[in-house]
Amino acid sequence: MLRKRCRGEYDMSAIRPSTVEVETSLRLVAPDATALPVRASLRYDPNDPYAVHVLFHAESAGGEPVSWSFARELLFTGLDEPAGIGDVRVWPWNGPRGDFVALALSSPDGNALFEVPRSVLVRFLRRTYSVVPRGHETDHLDVDNAVNRLLAGR
């Protein structure tokens, strides 16, 4: 949204950066090393500037997507070296099919290991950095709104 100032000038600070979303196919690596395709979306919302979200889409028409959120910096670091401890871990994964990134997710319900094409993640991260440059996340963080959301959840 642009706000008109005077005589044809517009206040460019009123422009809100847009969400980045990329549809892709990940590969779920089974214990026997076979891989099954899984439809997913990579999502970045500048209103939540430190996080990226992976939405796993259910194959059934009425199924709700399952969402995992983690630090954008974790995904960036995991492109070139192992990163993360606990629920989300990311590391380079080179195989006969090319360059991938491994995404390991753990929860009380189980563990999953996914192969993500490295090129997809690189393009996705580049797009997120064009919306909110790396190191400038605090410029897009609405602290008052975040505190109000936290307090409302009591």
CSV table of C-alpha atoms in Angstrom, one decimal:
chain,number,residue,atom,x,y,z
A,1,MET,CA,0.0,0.0,0.0
A,2,LEU,CA,1.3,3.4,-1.0
A,3,ARG,CA,0.3,6.5,0.8
A,4,LYS,CA,0.1,9.7,-1.3
A,5,ARG,CA,2.1,12.5,0.2
A,6,CYS,CA,1.8,15.6,-1.9
A,7,ARG,CA,1.9,16.5,-5.6
A,8,GLY,CA,2.4,13.0,-6.9
A,9,GLU,CA,5.0,11.9,-4.3
A,10,TYR,CA,4.4,8.6,-2.5
A,11,ASP,CA,5.6,7.5,0.9
A,12,MET,CA,7.7,4.4,0.0
A,13,SER,CA,7.9,3.3,3.7
A,14,ALA,CA,4.3,2.3,3.5
A,15,ILE,CA,5.1,-0.5,1.1
A,16,ARG,CA,4.9,-3.8,3.0
A,17,PRO,CA,7.2,-6.6,1.7
A,18,SER,CA,5.4,-9.6,0.4
A,19,THR,CA,5.5,-13.2,1.5
A,20,VAL,CA,7.7,-15.6,-0.4
A,21,GLU,CA,6.3,-19.0,-1.1
A,22,VAL,CA,7.7,-21.8,-3.2
A,23,GLU,CA,6.0,-25.1,-4.1
A,24,THR,CA,8.4,-28.0,-4.3
A,25,SER,CA,8.7,-31.7,-4.0
A,26,LEU,CA,10.9,-33.1,-1.2
A,27,ARG,CA,11.9,-36.7,-0.9
A,28,LEU,CA,11.2,-38.6,2.4
A,29,VAL,CA,14.1,-41.0,3.0
A,30,ALA,CA,12.8,-44.3,4.4
A,31,PRO,CA,14.9,-46.4,6.7
A,32,ASP,CA,15.8,-48.7,3.8
A,33,ALA,CA,17.2,-45.7,1.9
A,34,THR,CA,14.3,-45.5,-0.6
A,35,ALA,CA,12.9,-42.1,-1.1
A,36,LEU,CA,9.3,-41.1,-1.5
A,37,PRO,CA,8.2,-37.8,-3.0
A,38,VAL,CA,6.3,-35.4,-0.7
A,39,ARG,CA,4.6,-32.2,-1.8
A,40,ALA,CA,5.6,-29.2,0.2
A,41,SER,CA,5.8,-25.4,0.3
A,42,LEU,CA,8.6,-23.3,1.6
A,43,ARG,CA,7.3,-20.1,3.1
A,44,TYR,CA,8.8,-16.9,4.4
A,45,ASP,CA,6.7,-14.1,5.9
A,46,PRO,CA,8.5,-10.8,6.5
A,47,ASN,CA,6.2,-10.2,9.6
A,48,ASP,CA,8.0,-13.2,11.1
A,49,PRO,CA,11.5,-12.2,9.8
A,50,TYR,CA,13.7,-14.7,11.6
A,51,ALA,CA,11.6,-17.8,10.6
A,52,VAL,CA,11.0,-20.0,7.6
A,53,HIS,CA,8.2,-22.4,7.4
A,54,VAL,CA,7.9,-25.8,5.6
A,55,LEU,CA,4.3,-26.9,4.9
A,56,PHE,CA,3.9,-30.6,4.1
A,57,HIS,CA,0.7,-31.1,2.0
A,58,ALA,CA,-1.5,-34.1,2.7
A,59,GLU,CA,-2.3,-36.2,-0.3
A,60,SER,CA,-6.0,-36.3,0.6
A,61,ALA,CA,-8.1,-33.4,-0.7
A,62,GLY,CA,-9.4,-32.4,2.8
A,63,GLY,CA,-6.1,-32.9,4.6
A,64,GLU,CA,-4.6,-29.9,6.4
A,65,PRO,CA,-0.9,-29.2,5.8
A,66,VAL,CA,1.5,-29.9,8.5
A,67,SER,CA,3.8,-26.9,9.2
A,68,TRP,CA,7.3,-26.8,10.7
A,69,SER,CA,8.9,-23.5,11.5
A,70,PHE,CA,12.6,-22.9,12.3
A,71,ALA,CA,15.2,-20.2,11.9
A,72,ARG,CA,16.1,-18.9,8.4
A,73,GLU,CA,19.7,-18.7,9.5
A,74,LEU,CA,19.6,-22.5,10.3
A,75,LEU,CA,18.6,-23.2,6.7
A,76,PHE,CA,21.3,-20.9,5.4
A,77,THR,CA,24.0,-22.5,7.5
A,78,GLY,CA,22.8,-26.0,6.6
A,79,LEU,CA,23.5,-25.4,2.9
A,80,ASP,CA,27.2,-25.7,3.5
A,81,GLU,CA,27.7,-27.4,7.0
A,82,PRO,CA,25.8,-29.3,9.6
A,83,ALA,CA,23.5,-27.0,11.6
A,84,GLY,CA,20.9,-27.4,14.3
A,85,ILE,CA,20.4,-29.5,17.4
A,86,GLY,CA,17.2,-31.0,18.7
A,87,ASP,CA,14.0,-30.9,16.6
A,88,VAL,CA,15.4,-29.5,13.4
A,89,ARG,CA,18.8,-30.4,11.8
A,90,VAL,CA,20.1,-29.4,8.3
A,91,TRP,CA,23.2,-30.5,6.5
A,92,PRO,CA,24.6,-30.8,2.9
A,93,TRP,CA,23.6,-34.1,1.3
A,94,ASN,CA,25.4,-35.1,-1.9
A,95,GLY,CA,24.3,-38.2,-3.7
A,96,PRO,CA,24.1,-39.9,-7.0
A,97,ARG,CA,21.1,-37.7,-8.0
A,98,GLY,CA,23.0,-34.4,-7.3
A,99,ASP,CA,23.3,-31.8,-4.6
A,100,PHE,CA,20.7,-31.9,-1.9
A,101,VAL,CA,20.3,-30.7,1.6
A,102,ALA,CA,19.1,-33.0,4.3
A,103,LEU,CA,16.3,-31.8,6.6
A,104,ALA,CA,15.9,-34.0,9.7
A,105,LEU,CA,12.8,-33.3,11.8
A,106,SER,CA,12.1,-34.9,15.2
A,107,SER,CA,9.0,-34.8,17.4
A,108,PRO,CA,7.5,-37.0,20.1
A,109,ASP,CA,5.5,-38.6,17.3
A,110,GLY,CA,8.6,-39.7,15.4
A,111,ASN,CA,11.4,-38.7,13.1
A,112,ALA,CA,11.6,-37.9,9.4
A,113,LEU,CA,14.5,-37.3,7.0
A,114,PHE,CA,14.0,-35.3,3.8
A,115,GLU,CA,16.1,-34.6,0.8
A,116,VAL,CA,15.6,-31.1,-0.5
A,117,PRO,CA,17.2,-30.0,-3.8
A,118,ARG,CA,20.0,-27.5,-2.8
A,119,SER,CA,19.1,-25.3,-5.8
A,120,VAL,CA,15.5,-24.9,-4.6
A,121,LEU,CA,16.7,-23.8,-1.2
A,122,VAL,CA,19.3,-21.4,-2.6
A,123,ARG,CA,16.7,-19.7,-4.8
A,124,PHE,CA,14.2,-19.6,-2.0
A,125,LEU,CA,16.7,-18.0,0.4
A,126,ARG,CA,17.7,-15.5,-2.2
A,127,ARG,CA,14.1,-14.4,-2.6
A,128,THR,CA,13.7,-14.1,1.1
A,129,TYR,CA,16.8,-12.0,1.3
A,130,SER,CA,15.5,-9.7,-1.4
A,131,VAL,CA,12.4,-9.1,0.9
A,132,VAL,CA,14.3,-8.9,4.2
A,133,PRO,CA,18.1,-8.7,3.8
A,134,ARG,CA,20.2,-11.0,6.1
A,135,GLY,CA,21.1,-9.1,9.2
A,136,HIS,CA,18.2,-6.6,8.9
A,137,GLU,CA,15.5,-8.8,10.4
A,138,THR,CA,15.0,-6.4,13.4
A,139,ASP,CA,14.0,-3.7,10.9
A,140,HIS,CA,10.9,-5.8,10.1
A,141,LEU,CA,10.1,-7.0,13.6
A,142,ASP,CA,7.0,-5.5,15.2
A,143,VAL,CA,7.9,-6.0,18.9
A,144,ASP,CA,4.7,-4.4,20.2
A,145,ASN,CA,2.6,-6.8,18.1
A,146,ALA,CA,4.6,-9.8,19.1
A,147,VAL,CA,4.3,-8.9,22.9
A,148,ASN,CA,0.5,-8.4,22.4
A,149,ARG,CA,0.2,-11.8,20.7
A,150,LEU,CA,2.2,-13.5,23.5
A,151,LEU,CA,0.1,-11.9,26.2
A,152,ALA,CA,-3.2,-12.7,24.5
A,153,GLY,CA,-2.2,-16.4,24.6
A,154,ARG,CA,-2.1,-16.6,28.4
